[in-house]
C-alpha positions as CSV (number, residue, x, y, z in Angstrom):
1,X,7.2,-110.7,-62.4
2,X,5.8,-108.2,-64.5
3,X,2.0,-108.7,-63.7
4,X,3.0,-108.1,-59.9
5,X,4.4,-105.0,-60.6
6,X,1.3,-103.5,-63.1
7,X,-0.5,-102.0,-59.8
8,X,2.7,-100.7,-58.5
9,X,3.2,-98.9,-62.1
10,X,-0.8,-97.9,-61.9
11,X,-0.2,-96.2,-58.6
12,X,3.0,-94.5,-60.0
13,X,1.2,-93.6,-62.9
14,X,-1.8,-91.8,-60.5
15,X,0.5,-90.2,-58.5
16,X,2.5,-88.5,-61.3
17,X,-0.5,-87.8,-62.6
18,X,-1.7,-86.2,-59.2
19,X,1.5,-84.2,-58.8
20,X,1.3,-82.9,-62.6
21,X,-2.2,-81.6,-62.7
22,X,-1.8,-78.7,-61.3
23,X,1.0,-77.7,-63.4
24,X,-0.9,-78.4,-66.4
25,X,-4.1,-76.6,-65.1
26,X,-1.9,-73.7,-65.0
27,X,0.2,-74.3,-67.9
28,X,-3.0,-74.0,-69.9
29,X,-4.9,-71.4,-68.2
30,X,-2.3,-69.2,-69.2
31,X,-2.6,-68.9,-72.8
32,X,-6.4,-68.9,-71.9
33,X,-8.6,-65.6,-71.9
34,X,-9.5,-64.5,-68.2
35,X,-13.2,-65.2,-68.8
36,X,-12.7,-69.3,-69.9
37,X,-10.1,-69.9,-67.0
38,X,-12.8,-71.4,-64.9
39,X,-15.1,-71.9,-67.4
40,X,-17.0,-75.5,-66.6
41,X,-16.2,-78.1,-68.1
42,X,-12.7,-76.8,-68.1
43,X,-10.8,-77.6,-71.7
44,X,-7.2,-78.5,-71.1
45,X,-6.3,-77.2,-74.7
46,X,-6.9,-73.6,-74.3
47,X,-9.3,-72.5,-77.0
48,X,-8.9,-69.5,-77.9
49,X,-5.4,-69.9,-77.7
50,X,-3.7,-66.3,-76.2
51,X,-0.5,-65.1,-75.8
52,X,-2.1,-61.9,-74.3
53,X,-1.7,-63.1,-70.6
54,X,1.9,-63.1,-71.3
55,X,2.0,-59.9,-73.3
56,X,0.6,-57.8,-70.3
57,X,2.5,-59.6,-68.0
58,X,6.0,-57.8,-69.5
59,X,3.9,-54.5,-70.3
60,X,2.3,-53.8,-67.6
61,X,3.8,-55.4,-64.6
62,X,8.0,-55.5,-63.6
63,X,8.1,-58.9,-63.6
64,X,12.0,-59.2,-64.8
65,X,12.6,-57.3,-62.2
66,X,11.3,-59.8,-59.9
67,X,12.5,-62.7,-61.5
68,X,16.2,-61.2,-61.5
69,X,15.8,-60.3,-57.8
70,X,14.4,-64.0,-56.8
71,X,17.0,-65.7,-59.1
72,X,20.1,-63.7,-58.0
73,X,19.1,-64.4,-54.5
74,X,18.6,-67.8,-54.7
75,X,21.6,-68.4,-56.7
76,X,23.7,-66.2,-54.3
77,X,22.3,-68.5,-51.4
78,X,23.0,-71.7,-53.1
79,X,26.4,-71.1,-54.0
80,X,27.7,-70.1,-49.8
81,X,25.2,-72.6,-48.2
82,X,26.9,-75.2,-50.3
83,X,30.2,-74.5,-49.5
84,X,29.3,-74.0,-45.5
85,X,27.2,-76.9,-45.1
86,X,30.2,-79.1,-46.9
87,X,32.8,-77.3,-44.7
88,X,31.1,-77.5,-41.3
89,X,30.2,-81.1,-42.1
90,X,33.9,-81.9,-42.7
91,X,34.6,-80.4,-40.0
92,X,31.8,-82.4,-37.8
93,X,32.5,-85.6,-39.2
94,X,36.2,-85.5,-39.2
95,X,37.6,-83.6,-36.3
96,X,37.5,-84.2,-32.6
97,X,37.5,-80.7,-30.4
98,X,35.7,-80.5,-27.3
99,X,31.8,-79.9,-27.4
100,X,31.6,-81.3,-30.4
101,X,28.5,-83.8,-30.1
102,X,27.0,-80.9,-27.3
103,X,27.3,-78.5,-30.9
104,X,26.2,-81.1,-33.3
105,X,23.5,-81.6,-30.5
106,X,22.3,-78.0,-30.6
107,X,22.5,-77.6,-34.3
108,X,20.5,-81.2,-34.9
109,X,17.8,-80.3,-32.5
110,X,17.5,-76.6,-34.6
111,X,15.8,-79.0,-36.9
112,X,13.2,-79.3,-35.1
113,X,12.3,-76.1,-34.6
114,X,9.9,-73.6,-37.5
115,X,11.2,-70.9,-39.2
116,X,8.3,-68.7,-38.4
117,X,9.7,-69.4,-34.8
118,X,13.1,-67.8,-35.4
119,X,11.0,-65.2,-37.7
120,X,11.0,-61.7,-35.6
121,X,13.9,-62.8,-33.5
122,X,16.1,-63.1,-36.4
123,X,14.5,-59.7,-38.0
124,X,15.2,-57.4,-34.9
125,X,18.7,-58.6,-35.0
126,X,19.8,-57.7,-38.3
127,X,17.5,-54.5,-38.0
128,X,20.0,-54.2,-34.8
129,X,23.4,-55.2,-36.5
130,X,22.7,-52.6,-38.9
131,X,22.6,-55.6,-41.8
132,X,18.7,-55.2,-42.6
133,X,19.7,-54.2,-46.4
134,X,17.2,-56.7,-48.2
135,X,19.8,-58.0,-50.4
136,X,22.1,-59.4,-47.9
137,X,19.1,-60.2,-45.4
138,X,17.2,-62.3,-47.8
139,X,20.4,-64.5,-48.0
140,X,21.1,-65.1,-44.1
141,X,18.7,-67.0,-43.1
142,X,19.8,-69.8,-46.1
143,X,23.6,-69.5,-45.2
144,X,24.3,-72.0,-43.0
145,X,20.9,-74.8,-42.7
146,X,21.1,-77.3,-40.2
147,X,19.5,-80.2,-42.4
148,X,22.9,-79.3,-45.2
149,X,25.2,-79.6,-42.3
150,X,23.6,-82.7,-40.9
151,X,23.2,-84.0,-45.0
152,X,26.7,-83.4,-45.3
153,X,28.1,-84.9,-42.0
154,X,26.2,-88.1,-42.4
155,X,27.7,-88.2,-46.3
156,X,31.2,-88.0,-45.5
157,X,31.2,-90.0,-42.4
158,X,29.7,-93.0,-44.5
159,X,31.4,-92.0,-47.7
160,X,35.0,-90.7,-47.0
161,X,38.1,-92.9,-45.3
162,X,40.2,-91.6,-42.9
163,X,43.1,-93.3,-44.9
164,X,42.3,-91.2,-47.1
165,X,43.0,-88.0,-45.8
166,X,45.8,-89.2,-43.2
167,X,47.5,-90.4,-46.9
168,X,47.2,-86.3,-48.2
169,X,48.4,-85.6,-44.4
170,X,51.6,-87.6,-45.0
171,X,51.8,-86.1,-48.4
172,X,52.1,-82.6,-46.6
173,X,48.9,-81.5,-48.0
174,X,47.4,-78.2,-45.7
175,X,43.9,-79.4,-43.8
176,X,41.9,-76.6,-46.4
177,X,44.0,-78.1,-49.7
178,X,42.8,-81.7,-48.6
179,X,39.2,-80.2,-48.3
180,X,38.9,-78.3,-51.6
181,X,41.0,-81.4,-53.7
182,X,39.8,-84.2,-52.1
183,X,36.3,-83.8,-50.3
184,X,34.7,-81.3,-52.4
185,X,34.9,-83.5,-55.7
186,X,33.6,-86.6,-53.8
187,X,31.1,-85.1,-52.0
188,X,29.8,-84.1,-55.8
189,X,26.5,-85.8,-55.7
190,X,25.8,-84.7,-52.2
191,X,26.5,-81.3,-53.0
192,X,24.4,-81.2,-56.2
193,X,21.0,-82.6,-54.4
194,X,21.9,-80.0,-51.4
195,X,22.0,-77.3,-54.1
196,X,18.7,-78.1,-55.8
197,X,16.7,-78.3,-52.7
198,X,18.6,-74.9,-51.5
199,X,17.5,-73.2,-54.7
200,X,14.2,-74.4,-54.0
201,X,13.8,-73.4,-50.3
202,X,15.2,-69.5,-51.1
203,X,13.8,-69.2,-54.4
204,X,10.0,-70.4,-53.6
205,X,10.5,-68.1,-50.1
206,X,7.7,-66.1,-48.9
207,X,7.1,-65.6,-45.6
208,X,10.7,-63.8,-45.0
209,X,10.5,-61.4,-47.8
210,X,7.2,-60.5,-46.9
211,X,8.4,-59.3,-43.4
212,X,11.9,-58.1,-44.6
213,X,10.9,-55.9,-48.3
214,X,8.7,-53.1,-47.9
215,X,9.8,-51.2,-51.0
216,X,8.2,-52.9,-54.0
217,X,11.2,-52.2,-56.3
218,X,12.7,-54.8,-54.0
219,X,10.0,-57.5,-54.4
220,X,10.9,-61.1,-55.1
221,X,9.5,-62.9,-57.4
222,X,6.5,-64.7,-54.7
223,X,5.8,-61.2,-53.5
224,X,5.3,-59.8,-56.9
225,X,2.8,-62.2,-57.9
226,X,0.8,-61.8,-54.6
227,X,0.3,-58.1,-55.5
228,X,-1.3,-59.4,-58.5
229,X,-3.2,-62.0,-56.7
230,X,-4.5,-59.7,-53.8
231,X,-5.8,-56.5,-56.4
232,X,-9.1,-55.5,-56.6
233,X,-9.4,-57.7,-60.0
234,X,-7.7,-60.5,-58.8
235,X,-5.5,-60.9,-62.3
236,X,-5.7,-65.0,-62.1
237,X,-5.0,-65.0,-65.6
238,X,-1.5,-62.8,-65.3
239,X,-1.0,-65.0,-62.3
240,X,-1.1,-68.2,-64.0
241,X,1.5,-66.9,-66.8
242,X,4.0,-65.6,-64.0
243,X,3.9,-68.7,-62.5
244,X,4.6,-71.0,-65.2
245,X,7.4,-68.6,-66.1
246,X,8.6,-68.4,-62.3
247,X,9.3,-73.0,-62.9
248,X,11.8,-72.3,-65.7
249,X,14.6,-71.7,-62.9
250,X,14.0,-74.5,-61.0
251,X,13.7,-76.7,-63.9
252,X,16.9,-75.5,-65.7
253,X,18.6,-76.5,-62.3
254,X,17.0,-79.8,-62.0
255,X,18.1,-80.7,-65.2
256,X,22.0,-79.2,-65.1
257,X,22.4,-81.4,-61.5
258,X,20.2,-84.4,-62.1
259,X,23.0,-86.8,-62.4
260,X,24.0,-85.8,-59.2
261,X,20.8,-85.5,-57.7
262,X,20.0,-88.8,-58.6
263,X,23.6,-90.3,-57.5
264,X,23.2,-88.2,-54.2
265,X,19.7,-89.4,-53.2
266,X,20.8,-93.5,-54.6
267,X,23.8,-93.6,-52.4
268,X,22.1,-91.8,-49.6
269,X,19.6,-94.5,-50.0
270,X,21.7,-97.2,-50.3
271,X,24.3,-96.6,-47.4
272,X,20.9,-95.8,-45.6
């Protein structure tokens, strides 16, 4: 059994290898000087070993202020697309009104369609709305996303009995209480693998910041590090030490929801 499953681990072992390299590339290059970031052949253990990259980083660049901006937003978006997605998939998965499946429909088949699509549309009509303030236009477009609503339908329909909540009905339980007592805490690991790839989609976003902020006190945290990218010096080294500071988030929320994450994905996969 185990020498059919050494090329399976060799291939795992590539691919993690693969997926980490650039993280390590940059890892090191940033406590590298400038000049021996692409020096050839490129040493993984930086030597001279800086902190300088770093140092000039804080100095000379706002980069809290970026990181706070990206963070909060992300955060922000995380916490209301969570509790959406898991109310409008209740309400999908366990409620019959007319045009439901014509609704479901239209929201399902949004999946198909690219954000860059919905890009200027979705710009003119906040400019419109008067609701183009860059804090509470970075978070609209991460409120409500079809692929949480559809994650969440398909979890409770396979996860949750009616029994159950026609047994809280009886009880005289209200239709919101049987939602926040009963569906929110078993939809826990479903909710925690939606929140880490919610983070992920708002907190890496570009493309919508870079039409929506034009006043670089309002930069996120993507759209700081491009200034640096695109100067005249190209700072590659200041670069690579923002962005090994910018996985910390991420990371820190990976490993608060992993149990869930992993739950979420397993039963997903198994009910699949």
């Amino acid at each position: 059994m185990m020498r059919t499953r050494v090329p399976l681990y060799g291939v795992l072992v590539l691919l993690a290898v693969a997926f980490l390299a650039p993280l390590l590339w940059a890892l090191s290059g940033s406590f590298k000087p400038r000049g021996d970031i692409f020096a050839y052949p490129p040493r993984l253990i930086p030597d001279p070993f800086t902190l300088d990259n770093y140092q000039r980083l804080f100095s000379g660049q706002p980069f809290w202020r970026w990181f706070l901006m990206s963070t909060v937003v992300a955060l922000t978006a995380t916490v209301v697309s969570v509790f959406v997605c898991a109310l409008a998939g209740y309400g999908f998965a366990k409620f019959r009104f007319t045009g439901r499946r014509l609704l479901f429909g239209v929201m399902f088949s949004s999946l198909s369609i690219p954000f860059a699509v919905i890009l200027v549309p979705l710009f003119v009509m906040l400019v419109k709305t008067g609701l183009g303030s860059p804090w509470f236009a970075l978070i609209v477009p991460w409120v409500a996303p079809a692929f949480g609503i559809f994650m969440m339908q398909q979890y409770i329909v396979q996860s949750i009995p009616d029994s159950v909540l026609e047994a809280a009905r009886i009880d005289g339980a209200g239709e919101f209480g049987i939602f926040r007592t009963i569906v929110l805490p078993l939809l826990r690991p479903a909710l925690g693998a939606l929140a880490v790839w919610q983070f992920l989609q708002s907190y890496n976003s570009f493309l919508w910041p870079l039409v929506l902020v034009s006043d670089s006190s309002q930069y996120t945290l993507p759209l700081g590090l491009q200034t640096l990218f695109v100067s005249e010096q190209r700072q590659y080294d200041l670069v690579l030490a923002g962005a090994v500071l910018a996985v910390v988030p991420a990371v820190a929320l990976f490993v608060l929801l992993r149990k869930q994450l992993l739950e979420g994905l397993s039963t997903g996969a198994v009910k699949g």
